[in-house]
Amino acid sequence: MSRVTSFLPSHRLRCSTALLTKRRFLASLAEELQHEPLDITMPTALSPSSIQTFRDCPQSFLFQYIYKLKQPTNTALTTGTLCHAALEQIFDLPASDRTLRNLQNLFRQQWAKKRSHDDYRHLFHENEQHNVDQEIAWGQYSLSLLEQYYDYENPAHVERPNPLQREVWVRAQIPFQQDESFLVRGIVDRFDMVRDSQNNIVLRLLDYKTGKAPQLKYSPAMNQKIRDAAFEQLKIYALLYQGELPLRYLRLLFLTSHEQKAIAMDLDLGATPEERQAQLQPVQQGLVEVYQQIRALVELQDPTAWKGCDRSFCYCHTCRPQFVAGSVWAP
């Protein structure tokens, strides 16, 4: 593996170009909205993330998945992207080379490539000044997540054929009505081949999470609600899976927690096809309901019908001011 000399490249970056590009983009967007309304069309496919966005905030879904105005990259998303890349690439190495140092160097290499790109150049800049200390603190935190993963699962000890697959597209047409269907697709971080309690070979779907693991310290009913919400995305992946081996187990591998260690949450979909179907049928029905709601809003052809939310961190609040007053929903 090539040597990475430091976390930060020696050159310093200015954000003036990124700021200018953003200002020009907003100006052109405002001009377009003033003179030509944007079409509202059905997206060609849905994904677990877009479905959750619509459930949380229809207006944010409109901006991101119909108007194609993606959120600017932030530090949390960047941590997730780079940690996922490192965790995928570490298994390209022989087991003897899957050390913590090499895992963290993969992260460093990814950041060295991306930090000067337009999508990332604005990070760690305030008033057009590069905040080196902030970037270093972010990098050290991100590297600590990989260390916590390594403490939980030493990749050198993951034996072949595992990981069986990494970064795998799963997709399926979900039946809607009268021979109609819609496409749902997404990328699974990892499939592992394992044995169940009856010694049968089955699959386990594993998803890495760089956010903190939820705390299950409440009533049994509330804890179950938290678990159900956490596994919703993975259940959608399980519904889309069409491989030959039975997919029985789902695992959320959180790289950090309130105890500052990696924690796994597991779900058994059931030993039989009937048990697994019973778990996934409500998931399919939920997808159909979301699709119906999106389709009904699209048919209105009224951008003001896509309501925003009251969550202060939601993208709807930062994207809405870019539009001409009255052209989209506003509180």
PDB file of N, CA and C in Angstrom, residues 14 30 34 102 136 142 157 180 212 222-223 260 264-265 311:
ATOM      1  N   ARG A  14      -8.581  27.538  -0.889  1.00  0.00           N
ATOM      2  CA  ARG A  14      -9.452  28.682  -0.658  1.00  0.00           C
ATOM      3  C   ARG A  14     -10.855  28.311  -1.115  1.00  0.00           C
ATOM      4  N   ALA A  30     -32.703  31.216  -9.590  1.00  0.00           N
ATOM      5  CA  ALA A  30     -33.737  32.227  -9.379  1.00  0.00           C
ATOM      6  C   ALA A  30     -34.269  32.746 -10.710  1.00  0.00           C
ATOM      7  N   GLN A  34     -38.123  32.393 -12.167  1.00  0.00           N
ATOM      8  CA  GLN A  34     -38.900  33.586 -12.462  1.00  0.00           C
ATOM      9  C   GLN A  34     -39.518  33.532 -13.855  1.00  0.00           C
ATOM     10  N   ASN A 102      -3.667   0.480   7.801  1.00  0.00           N
ATOM     11  CA  ASN A 102      -4.036   0.482   6.387  1.00  0.00           C
ATOM     12  C   ASN A 102      -5.489   0.887   6.190  1.00  0.00           C
ATOM     13  N   ILE A 136      -8.755  18.994  10.964  1.00  0.00           N
ATOM     14  CA  ILE A 136      -8.000  17.957  11.673  1.00  0.00           C
ATOM     15  C   ILE A 136      -8.882  17.269  12.708  1.00  0.00           C
ATOM     16  N   SER A 142     -13.275  10.942  12.536  1.00  0.00           N
ATOM     17  CA  SER A 142     -13.609   9.943  11.521  1.00  0.00           C
ATOM     18  C   SER A 142     -12.702   8.722  11.640  1.00  0.00           C
ATOM     19  N   HIS A 157      -9.610 -11.109  10.440  1.00  0.00           N
ATOM     20  CA  HIS A 157     -10.190 -12.358  10.928  1.00  0.00           C
ATOM     21  C   HIS A 157     -11.474 -12.743  10.204  1.00  0.00           C
ATOM     22  N   GLU A 180     -49.550  -2.638 -13.020  1.00  0.00           N
ATOM     23  CA  GLU A 180     -48.592  -1.545 -12.885  1.00  0.00           C
ATOM     24  C   GLU A 180     -47.601  -1.873 -11.769  1.00  0.00           C
ATOM     25  N   LYS A 212     -24.463   7.569  15.640  1.00  0.00           N
ATOM     26  CA  LYS A 212     -24.484   6.845  16.905  1.00  0.00           C
ATOM     27  C   LYS A 212     -25.616   5.824  16.940  1.00  0.00           C
ATOM     28  N   MET A 222     -41.462   1.383  23.453  1.00  0.00           N
ATOM     29  CA  MET A 222     -40.678   2.441  22.804  1.00  0.00           C
ATOM     30  C   MET A 222     -39.398   1.883  22.204  1.00  0.00           C
ATOM     31  N   ASN A 223     -38.740   0.968  22.912  1.00  0.00           N
ATOM     32  CA  ASN A 223     -37.534   0.346  22.367  1.00  0.00           C
ATOM     33  C   ASN A 223     -37.839  -0.399  21.069  1.00  0.00           C
ATOM     34  N   GLN A 260     -19.043   5.092  23.091  1.00  0.00           N
ATOM     35  CA  GLN A 260     -17.876   5.285  22.220  1.00  0.00           C
ATOM     36  C   GLN A 260     -17.249   3.956  21.818  1.00  0.00           C
ATOM     37  N   ALA A 264     -23.435  -3.629  17.254  1.00  0.00           N
ATOM     38  CA  ALA A 264     -24.261  -4.245  16.210  1.00  0.00           C
ATOM     39  C   ALA A 264     -25.667  -4.476  16.744  1.00  0.00           C
ATOM     40  N   MET A 265     -26.655  -4.221  15.887  1.00  0.00           N
ATOM     41  CA  MET A 265     -28.037  -4.582  16.166  1.00  0.00           C
ATOM     42  C   MET A 265     -28.454  -5.603  15.116  1.00  0.00           C
ATOM     43  N   ARG A 311     -38.747  20.570  11.239  1.00  0.00           N
ATOM     44  CA  ARG A 311     -37.429  20.199  11.758  1.00  0.00           C
ATOM     45  C   ARG A 311     -36.415  21.242  11.300  1.00  0.00           C
TER      46      ARG A 311
END
